[in-house]
Coordinates of C-alpha atoms in Angstrom, one line a residue:
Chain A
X7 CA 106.6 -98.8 -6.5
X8 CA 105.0 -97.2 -9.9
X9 CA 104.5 -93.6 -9.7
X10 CA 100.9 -92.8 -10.5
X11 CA 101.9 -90.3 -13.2
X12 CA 103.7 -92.7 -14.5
X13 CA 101.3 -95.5 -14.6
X14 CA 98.7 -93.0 -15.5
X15 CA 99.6 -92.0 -18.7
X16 CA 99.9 -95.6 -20.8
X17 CA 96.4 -96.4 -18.9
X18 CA 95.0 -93.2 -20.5
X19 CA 96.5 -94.4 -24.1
X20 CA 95.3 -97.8 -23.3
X21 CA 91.6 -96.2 -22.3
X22 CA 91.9 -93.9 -25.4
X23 CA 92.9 -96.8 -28.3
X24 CA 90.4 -98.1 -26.8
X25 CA 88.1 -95.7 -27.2
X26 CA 89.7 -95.4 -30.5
X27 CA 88.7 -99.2 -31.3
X28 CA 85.2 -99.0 -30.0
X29 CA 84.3 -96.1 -31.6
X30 CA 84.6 -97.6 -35.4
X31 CA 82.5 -100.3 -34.1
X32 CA 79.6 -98.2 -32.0
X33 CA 79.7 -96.1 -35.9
X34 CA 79.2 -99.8 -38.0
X35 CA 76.4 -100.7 -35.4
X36 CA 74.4 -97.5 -35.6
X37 CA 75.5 -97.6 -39.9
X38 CA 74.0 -101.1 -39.2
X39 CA 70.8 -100.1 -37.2
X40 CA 70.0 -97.5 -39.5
X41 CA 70.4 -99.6 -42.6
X42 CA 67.9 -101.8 -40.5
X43 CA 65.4 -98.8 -39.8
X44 CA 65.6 -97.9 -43.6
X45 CA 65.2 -101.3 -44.6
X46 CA 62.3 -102.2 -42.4
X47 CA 60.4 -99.1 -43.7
X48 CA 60.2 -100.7 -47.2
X49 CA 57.3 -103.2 -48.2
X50 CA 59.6 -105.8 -49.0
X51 CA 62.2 -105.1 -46.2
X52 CA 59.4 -105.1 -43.7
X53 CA 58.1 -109.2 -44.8
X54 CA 61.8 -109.9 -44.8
X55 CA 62.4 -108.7 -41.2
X56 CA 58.6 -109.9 -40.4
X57 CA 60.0 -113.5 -41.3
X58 CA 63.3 -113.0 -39.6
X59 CA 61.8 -112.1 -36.5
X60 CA 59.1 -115.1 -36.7
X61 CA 62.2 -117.4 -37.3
X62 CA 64.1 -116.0 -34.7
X63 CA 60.7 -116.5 -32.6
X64 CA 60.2 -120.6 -33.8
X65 CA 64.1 -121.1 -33.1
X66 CA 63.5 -119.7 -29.4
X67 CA 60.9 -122.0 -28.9
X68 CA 62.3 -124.7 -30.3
X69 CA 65.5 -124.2 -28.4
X70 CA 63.5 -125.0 -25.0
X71 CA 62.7 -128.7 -26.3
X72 CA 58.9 -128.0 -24.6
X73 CA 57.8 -129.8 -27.8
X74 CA 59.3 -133.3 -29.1
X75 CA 60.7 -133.0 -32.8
X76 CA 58.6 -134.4 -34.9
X77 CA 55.4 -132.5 -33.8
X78 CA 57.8 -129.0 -33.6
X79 CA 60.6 -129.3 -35.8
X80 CA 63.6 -127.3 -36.2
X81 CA 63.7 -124.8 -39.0
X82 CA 66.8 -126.2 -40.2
X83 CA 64.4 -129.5 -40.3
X84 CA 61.5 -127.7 -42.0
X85 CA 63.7 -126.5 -44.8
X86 CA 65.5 -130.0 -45.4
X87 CA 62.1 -131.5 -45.9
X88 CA 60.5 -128.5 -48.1
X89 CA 64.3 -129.2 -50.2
X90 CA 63.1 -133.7 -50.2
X91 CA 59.9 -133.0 -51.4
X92 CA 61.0 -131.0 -54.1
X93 CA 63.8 -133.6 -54.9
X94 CA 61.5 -136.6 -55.2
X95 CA 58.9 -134.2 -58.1
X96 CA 55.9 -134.1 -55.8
X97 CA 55.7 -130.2 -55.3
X98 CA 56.0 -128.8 -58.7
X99 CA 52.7 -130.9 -60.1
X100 CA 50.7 -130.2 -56.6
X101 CA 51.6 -126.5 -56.9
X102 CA 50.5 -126.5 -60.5
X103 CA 46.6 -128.3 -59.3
X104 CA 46.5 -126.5 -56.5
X105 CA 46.6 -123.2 -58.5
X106 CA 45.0 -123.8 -61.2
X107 CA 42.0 -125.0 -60.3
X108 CA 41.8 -122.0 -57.7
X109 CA 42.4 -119.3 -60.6
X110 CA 39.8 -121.6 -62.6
X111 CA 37.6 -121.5 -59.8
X112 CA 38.2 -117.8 -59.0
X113 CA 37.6 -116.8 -62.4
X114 CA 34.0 -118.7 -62.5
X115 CA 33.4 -117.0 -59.1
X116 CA 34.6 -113.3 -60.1
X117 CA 32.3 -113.2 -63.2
X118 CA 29.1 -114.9 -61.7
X119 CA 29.9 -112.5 -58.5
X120 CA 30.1 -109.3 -60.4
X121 CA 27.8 -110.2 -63.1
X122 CA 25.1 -110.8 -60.5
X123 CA 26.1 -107.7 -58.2
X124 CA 25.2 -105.7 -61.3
X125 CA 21.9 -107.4 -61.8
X126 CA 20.8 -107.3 -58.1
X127 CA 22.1 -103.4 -57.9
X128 CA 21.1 -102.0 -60.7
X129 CA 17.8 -103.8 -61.8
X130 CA 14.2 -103.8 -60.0
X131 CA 13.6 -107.7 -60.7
X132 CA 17.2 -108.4 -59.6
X133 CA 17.0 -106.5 -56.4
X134 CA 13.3 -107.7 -55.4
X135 CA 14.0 -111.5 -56.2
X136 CA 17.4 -112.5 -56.8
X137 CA 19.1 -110.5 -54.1
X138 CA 16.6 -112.0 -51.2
X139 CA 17.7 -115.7 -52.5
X140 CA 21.3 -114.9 -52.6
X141 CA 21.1 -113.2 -49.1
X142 CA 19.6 -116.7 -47.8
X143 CA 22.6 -118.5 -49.9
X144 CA 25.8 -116.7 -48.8
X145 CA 26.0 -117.6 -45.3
X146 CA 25.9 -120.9 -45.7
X147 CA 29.5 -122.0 -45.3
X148 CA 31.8 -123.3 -48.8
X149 CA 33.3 -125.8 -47.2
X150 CA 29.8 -127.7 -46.3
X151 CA 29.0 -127.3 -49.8
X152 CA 32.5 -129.9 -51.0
X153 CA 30.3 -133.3 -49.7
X154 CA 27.3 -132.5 -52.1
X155 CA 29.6 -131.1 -54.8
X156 CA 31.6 -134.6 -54.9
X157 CA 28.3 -136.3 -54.9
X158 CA 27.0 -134.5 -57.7
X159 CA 30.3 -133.9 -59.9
X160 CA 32.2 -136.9 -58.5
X161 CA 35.8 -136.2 -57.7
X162 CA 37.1 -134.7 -60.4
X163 CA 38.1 -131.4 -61.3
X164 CA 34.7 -130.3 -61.7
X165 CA 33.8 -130.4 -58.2
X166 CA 36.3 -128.1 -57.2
X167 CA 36.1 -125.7 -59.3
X168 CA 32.3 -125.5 -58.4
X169 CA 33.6 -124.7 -54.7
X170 CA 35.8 -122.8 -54.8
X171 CA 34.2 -121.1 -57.3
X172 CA 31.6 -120.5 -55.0
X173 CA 33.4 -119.8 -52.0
X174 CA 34.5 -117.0 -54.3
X175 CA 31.4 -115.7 -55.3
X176 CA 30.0 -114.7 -52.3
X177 CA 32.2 -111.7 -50.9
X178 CA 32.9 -110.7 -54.7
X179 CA 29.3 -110.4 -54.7
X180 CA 28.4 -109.0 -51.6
X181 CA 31.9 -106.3 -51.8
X182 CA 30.6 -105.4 -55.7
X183 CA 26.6 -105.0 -54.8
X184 CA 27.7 -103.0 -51.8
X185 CA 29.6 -100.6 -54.4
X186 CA 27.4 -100.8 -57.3
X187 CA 24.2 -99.9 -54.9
X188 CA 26.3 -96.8 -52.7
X189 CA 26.9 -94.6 -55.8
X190 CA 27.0 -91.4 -54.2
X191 CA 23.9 -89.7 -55.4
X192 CA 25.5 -86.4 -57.0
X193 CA 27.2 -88.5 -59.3
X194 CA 24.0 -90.0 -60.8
X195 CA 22.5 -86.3 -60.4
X196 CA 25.6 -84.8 -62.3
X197 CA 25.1 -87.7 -65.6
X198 CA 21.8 -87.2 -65.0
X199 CA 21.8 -83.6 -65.8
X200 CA 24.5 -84.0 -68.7
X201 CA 21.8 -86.4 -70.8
X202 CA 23.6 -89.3 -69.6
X203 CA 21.7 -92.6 -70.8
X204 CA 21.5 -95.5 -68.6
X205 CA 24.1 -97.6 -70.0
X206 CA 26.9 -94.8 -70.4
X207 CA 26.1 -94.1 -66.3
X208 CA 27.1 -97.7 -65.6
X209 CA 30.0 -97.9 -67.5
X210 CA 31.7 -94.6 -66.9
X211 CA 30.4 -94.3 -63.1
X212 CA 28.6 -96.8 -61.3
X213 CA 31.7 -99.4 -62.6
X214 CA 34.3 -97.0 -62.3
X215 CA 33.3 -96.1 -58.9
X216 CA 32.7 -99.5 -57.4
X217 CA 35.7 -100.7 -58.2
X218 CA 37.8 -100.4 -55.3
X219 CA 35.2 -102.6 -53.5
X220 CA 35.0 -105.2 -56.4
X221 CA 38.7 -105.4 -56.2
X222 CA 38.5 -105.9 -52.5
X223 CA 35.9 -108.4 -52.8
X224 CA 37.9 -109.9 -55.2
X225 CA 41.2 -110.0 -52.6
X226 CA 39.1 -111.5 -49.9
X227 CA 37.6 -114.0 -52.8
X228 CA 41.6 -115.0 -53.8
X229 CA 41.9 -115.5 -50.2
X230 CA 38.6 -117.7 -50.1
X231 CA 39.7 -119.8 -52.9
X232 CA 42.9 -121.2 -51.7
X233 CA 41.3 -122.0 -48.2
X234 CA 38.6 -123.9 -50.2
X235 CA 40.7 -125.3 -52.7
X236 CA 43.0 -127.3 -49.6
X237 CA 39.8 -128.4 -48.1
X238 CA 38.0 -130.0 -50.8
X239 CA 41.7 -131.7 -51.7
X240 CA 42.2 -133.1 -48.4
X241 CA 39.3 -135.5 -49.6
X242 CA 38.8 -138.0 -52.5
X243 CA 42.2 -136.9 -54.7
X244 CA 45.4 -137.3 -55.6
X245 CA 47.1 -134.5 -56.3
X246 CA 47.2 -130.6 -55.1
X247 CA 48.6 -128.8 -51.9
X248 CA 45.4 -130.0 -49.7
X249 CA 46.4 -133.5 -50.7
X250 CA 49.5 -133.8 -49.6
X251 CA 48.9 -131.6 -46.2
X252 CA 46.5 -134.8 -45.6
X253 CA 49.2 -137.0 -46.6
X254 CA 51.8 -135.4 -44.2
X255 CA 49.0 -135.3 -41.2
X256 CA 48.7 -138.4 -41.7
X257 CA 52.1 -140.0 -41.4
X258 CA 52.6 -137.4 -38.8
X259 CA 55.1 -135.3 -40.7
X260 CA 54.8 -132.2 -39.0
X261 CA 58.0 -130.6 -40.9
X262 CA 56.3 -131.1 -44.6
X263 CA 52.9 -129.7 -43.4
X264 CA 54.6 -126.8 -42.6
X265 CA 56.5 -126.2 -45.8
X266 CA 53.3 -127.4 -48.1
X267 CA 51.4 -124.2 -45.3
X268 CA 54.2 -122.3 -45.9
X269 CA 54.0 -122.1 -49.6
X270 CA 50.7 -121.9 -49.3
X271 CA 50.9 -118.4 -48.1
X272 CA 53.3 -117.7 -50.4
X273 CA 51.1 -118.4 -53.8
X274 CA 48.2 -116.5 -51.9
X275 CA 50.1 -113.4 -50.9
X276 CA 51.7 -113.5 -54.3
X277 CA 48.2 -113.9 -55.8
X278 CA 47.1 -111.2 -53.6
X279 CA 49.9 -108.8 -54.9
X280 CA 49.1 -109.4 -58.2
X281 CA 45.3 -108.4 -57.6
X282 CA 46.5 -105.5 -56.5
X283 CA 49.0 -104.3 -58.2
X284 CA 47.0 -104.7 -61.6
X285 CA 43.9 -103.2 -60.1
X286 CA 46.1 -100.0 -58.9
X287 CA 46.0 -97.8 -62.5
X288 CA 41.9 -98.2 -61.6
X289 CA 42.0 -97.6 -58.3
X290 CA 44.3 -95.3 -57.3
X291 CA 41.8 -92.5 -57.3
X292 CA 40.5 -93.3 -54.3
X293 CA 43.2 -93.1 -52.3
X294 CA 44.1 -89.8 -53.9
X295 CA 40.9 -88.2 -52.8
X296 CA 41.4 -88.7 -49.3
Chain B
X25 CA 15.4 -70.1 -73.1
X26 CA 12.5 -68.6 -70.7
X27 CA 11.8 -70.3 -67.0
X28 CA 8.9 -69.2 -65.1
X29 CA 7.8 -70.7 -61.9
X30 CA 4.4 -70.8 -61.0
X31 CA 2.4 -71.0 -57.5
X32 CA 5.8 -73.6 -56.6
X33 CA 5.7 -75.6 -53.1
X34 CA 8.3 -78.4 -51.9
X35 CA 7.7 -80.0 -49.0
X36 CA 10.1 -82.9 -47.9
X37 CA 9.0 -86.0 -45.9
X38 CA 9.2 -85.1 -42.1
X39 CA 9.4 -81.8 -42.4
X40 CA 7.2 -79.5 -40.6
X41 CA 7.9 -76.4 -42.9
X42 CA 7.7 -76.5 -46.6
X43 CA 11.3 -75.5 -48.3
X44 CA 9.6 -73.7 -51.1
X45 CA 5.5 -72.1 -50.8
X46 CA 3.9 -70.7 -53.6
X47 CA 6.4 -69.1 -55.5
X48 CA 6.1 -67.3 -58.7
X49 CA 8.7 -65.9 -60.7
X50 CA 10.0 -65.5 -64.5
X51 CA 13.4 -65.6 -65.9
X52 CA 14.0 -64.2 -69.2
X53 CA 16.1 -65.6 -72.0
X54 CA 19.6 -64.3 -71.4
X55 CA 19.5 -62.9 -68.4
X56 CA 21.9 -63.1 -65.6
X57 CA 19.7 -64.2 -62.0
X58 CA 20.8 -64.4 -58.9
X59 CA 18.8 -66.3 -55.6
X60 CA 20.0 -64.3 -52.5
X61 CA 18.7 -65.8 -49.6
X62 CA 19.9 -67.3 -45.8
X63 CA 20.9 -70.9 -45.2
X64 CA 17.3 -73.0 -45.2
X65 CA 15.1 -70.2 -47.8
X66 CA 14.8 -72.4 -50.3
X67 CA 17.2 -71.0 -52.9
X68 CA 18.8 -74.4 -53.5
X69 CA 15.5 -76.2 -53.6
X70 CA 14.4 -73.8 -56.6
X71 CA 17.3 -73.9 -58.0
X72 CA 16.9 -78.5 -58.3
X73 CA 13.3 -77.6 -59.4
X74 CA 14.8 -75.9 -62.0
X75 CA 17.4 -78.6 -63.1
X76 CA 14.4 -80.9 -62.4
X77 CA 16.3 -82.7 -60.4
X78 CA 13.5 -82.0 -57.4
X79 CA 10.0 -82.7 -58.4
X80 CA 7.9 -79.7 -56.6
X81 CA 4.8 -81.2 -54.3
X82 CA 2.8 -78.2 -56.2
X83 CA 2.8 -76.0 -58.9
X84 CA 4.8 -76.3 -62.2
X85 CA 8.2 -75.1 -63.3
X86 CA 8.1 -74.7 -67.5
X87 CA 10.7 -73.7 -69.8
X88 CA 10.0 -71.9 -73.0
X89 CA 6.5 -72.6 -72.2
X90 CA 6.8 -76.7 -71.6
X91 CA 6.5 -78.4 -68.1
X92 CA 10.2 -79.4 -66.7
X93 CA 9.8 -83.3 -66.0
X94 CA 13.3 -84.6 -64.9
X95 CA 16.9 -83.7 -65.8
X96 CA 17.9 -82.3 -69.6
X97 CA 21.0 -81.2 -70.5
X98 CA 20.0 -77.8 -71.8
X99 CA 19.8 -76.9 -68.6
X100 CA 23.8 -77.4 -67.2
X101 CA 24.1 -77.4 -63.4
X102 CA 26.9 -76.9 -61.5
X103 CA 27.4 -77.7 -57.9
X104 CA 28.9 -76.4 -54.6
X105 CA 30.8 -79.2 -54.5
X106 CA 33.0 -79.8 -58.2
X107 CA 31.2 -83.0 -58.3
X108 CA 33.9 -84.4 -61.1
X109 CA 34.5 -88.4 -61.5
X110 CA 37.7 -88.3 -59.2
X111 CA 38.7 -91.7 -61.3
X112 CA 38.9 -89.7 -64.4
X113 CA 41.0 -87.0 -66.0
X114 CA 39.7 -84.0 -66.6
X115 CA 39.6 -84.7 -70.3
X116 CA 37.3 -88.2 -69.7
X117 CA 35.6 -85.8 -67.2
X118 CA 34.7 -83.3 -70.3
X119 CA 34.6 -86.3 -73.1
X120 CA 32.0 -87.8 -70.8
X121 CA 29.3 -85.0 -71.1
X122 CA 30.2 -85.0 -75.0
X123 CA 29.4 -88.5 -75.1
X124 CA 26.2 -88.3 -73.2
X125 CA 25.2 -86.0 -76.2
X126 CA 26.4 -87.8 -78.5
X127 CA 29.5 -86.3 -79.8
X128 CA 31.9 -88.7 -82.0
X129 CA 35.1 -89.7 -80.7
X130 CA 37.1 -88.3 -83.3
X131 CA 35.4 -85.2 -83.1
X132 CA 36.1 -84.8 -79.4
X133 CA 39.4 -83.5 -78.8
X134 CA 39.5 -80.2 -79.9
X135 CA 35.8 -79.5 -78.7
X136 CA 37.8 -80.5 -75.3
X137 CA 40.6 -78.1 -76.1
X138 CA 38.0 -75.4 -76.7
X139 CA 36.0 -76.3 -73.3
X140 CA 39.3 -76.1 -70.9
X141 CA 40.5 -72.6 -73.0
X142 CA 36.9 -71.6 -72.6
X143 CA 37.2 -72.3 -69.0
X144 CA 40.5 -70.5 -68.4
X145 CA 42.5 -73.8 -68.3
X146 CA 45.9 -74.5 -69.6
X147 CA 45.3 -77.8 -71.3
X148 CA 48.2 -79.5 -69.2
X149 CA 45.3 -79.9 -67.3
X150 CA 43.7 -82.4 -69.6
X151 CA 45.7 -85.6 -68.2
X152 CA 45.6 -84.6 -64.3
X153 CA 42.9 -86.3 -62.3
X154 CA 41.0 -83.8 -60.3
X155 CA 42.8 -84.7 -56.8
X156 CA 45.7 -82.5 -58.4
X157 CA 44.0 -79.6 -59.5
X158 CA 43.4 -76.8 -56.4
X159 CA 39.4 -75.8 -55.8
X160 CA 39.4 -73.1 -58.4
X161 CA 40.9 -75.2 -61.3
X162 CA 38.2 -78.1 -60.4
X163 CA 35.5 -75.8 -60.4
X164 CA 36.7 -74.5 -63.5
X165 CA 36.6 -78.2 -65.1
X166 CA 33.3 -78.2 -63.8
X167 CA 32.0 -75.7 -65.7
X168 CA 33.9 -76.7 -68.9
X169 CA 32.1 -80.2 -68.1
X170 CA 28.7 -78.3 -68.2
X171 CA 29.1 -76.1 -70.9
X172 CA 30.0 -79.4 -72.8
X173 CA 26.4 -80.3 -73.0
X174 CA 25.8 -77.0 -74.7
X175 CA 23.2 -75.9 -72.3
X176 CA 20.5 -73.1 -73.1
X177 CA 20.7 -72.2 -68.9
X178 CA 23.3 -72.5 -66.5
X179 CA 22.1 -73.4 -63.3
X180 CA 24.7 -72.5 -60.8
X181 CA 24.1 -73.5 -56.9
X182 CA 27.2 -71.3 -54.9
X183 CA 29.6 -72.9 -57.0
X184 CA 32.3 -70.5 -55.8
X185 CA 31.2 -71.4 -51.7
X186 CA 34.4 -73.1 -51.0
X187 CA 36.7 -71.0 -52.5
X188 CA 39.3 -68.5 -50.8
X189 CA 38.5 -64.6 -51.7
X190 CA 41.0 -64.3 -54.6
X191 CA 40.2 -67.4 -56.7
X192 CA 36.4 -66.1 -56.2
X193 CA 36.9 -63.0 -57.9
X194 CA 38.7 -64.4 -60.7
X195 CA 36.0 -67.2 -60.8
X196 CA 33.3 -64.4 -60.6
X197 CA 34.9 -62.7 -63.8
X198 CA 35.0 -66.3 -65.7
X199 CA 31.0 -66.1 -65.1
X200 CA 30.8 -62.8 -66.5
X201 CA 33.2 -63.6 -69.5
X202 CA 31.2 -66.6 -70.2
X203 CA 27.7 -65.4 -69.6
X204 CA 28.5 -62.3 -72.1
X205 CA 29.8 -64.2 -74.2
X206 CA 28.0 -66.8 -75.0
X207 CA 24.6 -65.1 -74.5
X208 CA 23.2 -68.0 -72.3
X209 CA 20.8 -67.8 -69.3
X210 CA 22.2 -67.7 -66.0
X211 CA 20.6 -68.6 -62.8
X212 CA 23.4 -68.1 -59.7
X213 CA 22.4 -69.2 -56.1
X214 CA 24.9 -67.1 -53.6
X215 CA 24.0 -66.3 -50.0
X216 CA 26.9 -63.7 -50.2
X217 CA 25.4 -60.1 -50.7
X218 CA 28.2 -58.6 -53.0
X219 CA 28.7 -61.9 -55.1
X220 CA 24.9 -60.9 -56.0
X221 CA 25.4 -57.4 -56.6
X222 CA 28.5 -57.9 -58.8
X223 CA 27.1 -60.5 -60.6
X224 CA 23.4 -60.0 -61.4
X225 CA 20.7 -58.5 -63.5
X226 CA 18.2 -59.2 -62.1
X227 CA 18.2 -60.6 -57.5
X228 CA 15.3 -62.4 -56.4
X229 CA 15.5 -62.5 -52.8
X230 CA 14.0 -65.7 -50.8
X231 CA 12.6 -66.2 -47.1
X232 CA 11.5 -68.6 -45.8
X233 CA 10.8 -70.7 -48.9
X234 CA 9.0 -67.7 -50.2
X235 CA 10.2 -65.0 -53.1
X236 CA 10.1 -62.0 -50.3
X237 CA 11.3 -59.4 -53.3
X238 CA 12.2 -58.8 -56.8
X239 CA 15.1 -56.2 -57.0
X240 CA 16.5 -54.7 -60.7
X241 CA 20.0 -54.2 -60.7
X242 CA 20.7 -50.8 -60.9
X243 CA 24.4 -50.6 -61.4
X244 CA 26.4 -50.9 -64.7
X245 CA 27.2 -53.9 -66.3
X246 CA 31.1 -53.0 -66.0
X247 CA 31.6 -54.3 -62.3
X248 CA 35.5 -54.5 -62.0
X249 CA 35.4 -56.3 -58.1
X250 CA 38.0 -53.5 -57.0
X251 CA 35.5 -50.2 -57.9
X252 CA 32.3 -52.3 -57.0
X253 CA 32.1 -50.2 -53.3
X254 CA 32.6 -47.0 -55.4
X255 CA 29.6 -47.5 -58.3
X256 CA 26.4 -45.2 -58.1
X257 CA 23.6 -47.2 -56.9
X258 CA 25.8 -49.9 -54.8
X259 CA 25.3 -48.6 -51.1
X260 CA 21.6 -48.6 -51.7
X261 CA 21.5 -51.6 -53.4
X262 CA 23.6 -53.7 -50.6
X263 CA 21.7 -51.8 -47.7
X264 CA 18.2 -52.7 -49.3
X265 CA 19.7 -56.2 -49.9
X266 CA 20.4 -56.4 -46.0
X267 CA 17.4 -55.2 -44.7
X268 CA 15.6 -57.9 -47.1
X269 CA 18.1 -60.3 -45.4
X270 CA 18.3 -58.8 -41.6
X271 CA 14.7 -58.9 -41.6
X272 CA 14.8 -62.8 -42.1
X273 CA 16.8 -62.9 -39.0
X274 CA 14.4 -61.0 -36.9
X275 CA 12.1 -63.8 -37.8

């Protein structure tokens, strides 16, 4: 028979190298975890543990087999076919349509948008006719508008831009009048008093001051486009994003819809980032104030 | 540059009570004015009608003997509020009154330089946006901002409100510097009792949207803010200025 002391004392070395093991590991997990914490509080450590976690989430699912493969593939699947369509050339030119003809279209829609916010804000005429007409045009949804802009500019280029440069236009307009026209009255009091003339108030405050809304409107337009730019592909083309999201809906390739959506929200957050980041030097008075 | 005020009455839409009723009053080229009044007399209101910023429903507000019809830059006005362009510098906040007069840009900077020293403003200043500066230093670019368009009056409607006791006092003495200085008309709105006595010439005390009395300013024109209590002619001076006040009340 063991005396206990006996037996007691290697149990107690055993329990403490142990102890002695765990302890290196509990200090790398909580290293680990706070690496985690501190990388999560960063904008770009935040998307990258957003998109682990929705992986993570789509793995899960698709581990339970609820869903047959080809409707819910794998993410291992989704990335093999994003990796194809790259290999056989197709993604590179649909990108380059895709984009361009939203930043064409964007463009066309930012300039009209603005150009007539400052018009139906700061003129008489513009706010007692033009505004009225434009209130009556702006709900009426872009994407009806793609069947009478193919009819009338065929399927070319030309149509889309026209589309998406409206489907643009509208909250550019409506974010830019709604700044132009909300000038806070002591401004225009203050120019006012300083001999200010009309076209020195607009420029160095009306402008200035609207601008965080024109650059929202502008973020929600960049937004607009790329929705409108995949509709009006999806019919009577060849070529862009909204093209080949037909295509792969078509043969039922569930695994290339989602990389062609996929990229898709890359280009528009990256487009959405750019907005912003080039619109900060302007802006970032007004989060300042608050 | 002479204001007078004749027979003036505001009245806004939907109010029952007119802000300002039939008041007459002249302020002399030079001279440093100050509106006492409560919340509601109408100081502020005469004070617009001044800037012409308000257009009175009667009566006429003339300066050096011509009606005042809308805003002109020889009369500056300077707000409770700073009321700078938060989205510029100071400096754009400054160039922007030179360039509503006209000023070229080359000629500019040191006019700017000039302003902020003016102003008591280390010219550090001159790249900061106004969220950075502290109440005092705004208000201070606010003045330096109105004293860019070279005005013959300085309409001033309780500019220093919002500021703690200290920077007051050092704001108060700016005034002074500035209005001694440069020899221009001042016309200060305050509803604070010493601010008036410290600062004024002349007090013209409002009711009620009425000019209820006309007092001189008896004491010195040396009014250090620490020996104010102690000058001959102050305890009257602030007890007559509360009765004119306390009376209100009662009403």
């Amino acid at each position: 028979m063991l005396n206990d002391a006996t037996t007691a004392r290697p149990l107690a070395r055993l329990t403490q190298s142990a102890q002695a093991f765990d302890r290196p590991a509990a200090r790398r997990r909580s290293v680990s975890m706070r690496n985690l914490a501190r990388l999560s509080g960063t904008v770009g450590g935040g998307a990258i543990l957003g998109v682990a976690l929705l992986i993570a989430l789509w793995s899960a699912v698709y581990a339970t087999r609820l869903f047959p493969d080809n409707l819910f593939p794998s993410v291992p699947a989704v990335w093999h076919a994003g990796v194809a369509m790259w290999n056989e050339g197709l993604l590179g030119p649909d990108i380059l349509a895709s984009v361009r003809e939203a930043l064409v279209g964007f463009v066309i829609g930012t300039v009209a948008g603005v150009g007539l916010a400052l018009v139906t804000a700061t003129t008489r005429g513009g706010r007692l006719v033009v505004q009225p007409v434009l209130r009556l045009l702006a709900p009426i949804p872009t994407i009806g508008l793609i069947p009478l802009a193919i009819l009338w500019f065929g399927i070319g280029d030309a149509s889309k831009y026209i589309v998406v440069a409206v489907g643009v236009f509208v909250p550019v307009w409506i974010s830019t009048h709604a700044g132009l026209a909300s000038t806070p009255s002591d401004y225009l009091q203050v120019s006012g008093c300083l001999g200010s003339s009309r076209w020195l108030t607009l420029r160095k405050v009306i402008l200035p001051e609207a601008l965080p809304d024109i650059v929202a409107g502008m973020r929600v337009g960049c937004a607009t486009a790329f929705v409108v730019i995949v509709v009006a592909e999806m019919t009577g083309t060849t070529n862009g994003l909204g093209y080949r999201i037909a295509q792969a809906q078509l043969f039922s390739q569930a695994d290339r819809l989602i990389v062609l959506l996929v990229i898709l929200g890359i280009i528009g957050a990256i487009c959405d980032q750019l907005i912003a980041s080039i619109s900060r030097p302007f802006t970032a008075w007004a989060t300042e104030e608050k | 540059m002479d204001l007078a005020v004749r027979d003036l009455g505001v009245t806004y839409k939907g109010k029952y009570a007119p802000a300002l009723d039939g008041v007459n009053l002249k302020i002399e080229s030079g001279s440093f004015v100050v509106l006492v009044g409560p919340s509601g007399s109408g100081k502020s209101t005469l004070l617009r009608c001044l800037a012409g910023i308000e257009t009175p429903t009667t009566g006429v507000v003339t300066a050096d003997g011509s009606p005042v019809v809308g805003r002109d830059p020889s009369r500056g006005m300077v707000f409770q509020r700073d009321i700078l362009f938060p989205w510029a510098t100071i400096r754009a906040n400054v160039a922007f009154a030179l360039e509503a007069k006209g000023t070229p840009k080359r000629d500019m900077e040191p006019i700017i330089d000039e302003l902020l020293t003016l102003a008591g403003l280390p010219l550090e200043v001159k790249r900061q946006r106004p969220a950075a500066l502290s109440g005092g230093m705004r208000q201070r670019a606010g003045i330096a901002r109105m004293l860019a368009g070279e005005p013959e009056v300085m309409l001033m409607d309780e500019p220093f409100a919002a500021l703690d006791a200290q920077t007051r006092l050092r704001m108060q003495d700016l005034v002074t510097d500035l209005w001694s200085r440069l020899g221009r008309t001042v016309v200060f709105v305050t509803h604070d009792v010493d601010e008036a006595i410290r600062l004024s010439q002349t007090i013209f005390v409002l009711r009620d949207g009425r000019l209820a009395a006309t007092i001189e300013n008896p004491l010195p024109p040396d009014r250090p803010a620490g020996q104010l209590a102690e000058a001959v002619g102050y305890s009257d001076l602030r007890r007559r200025l509360h009765d004119e006040l306390h009376e209100t009340i009662e009403v």
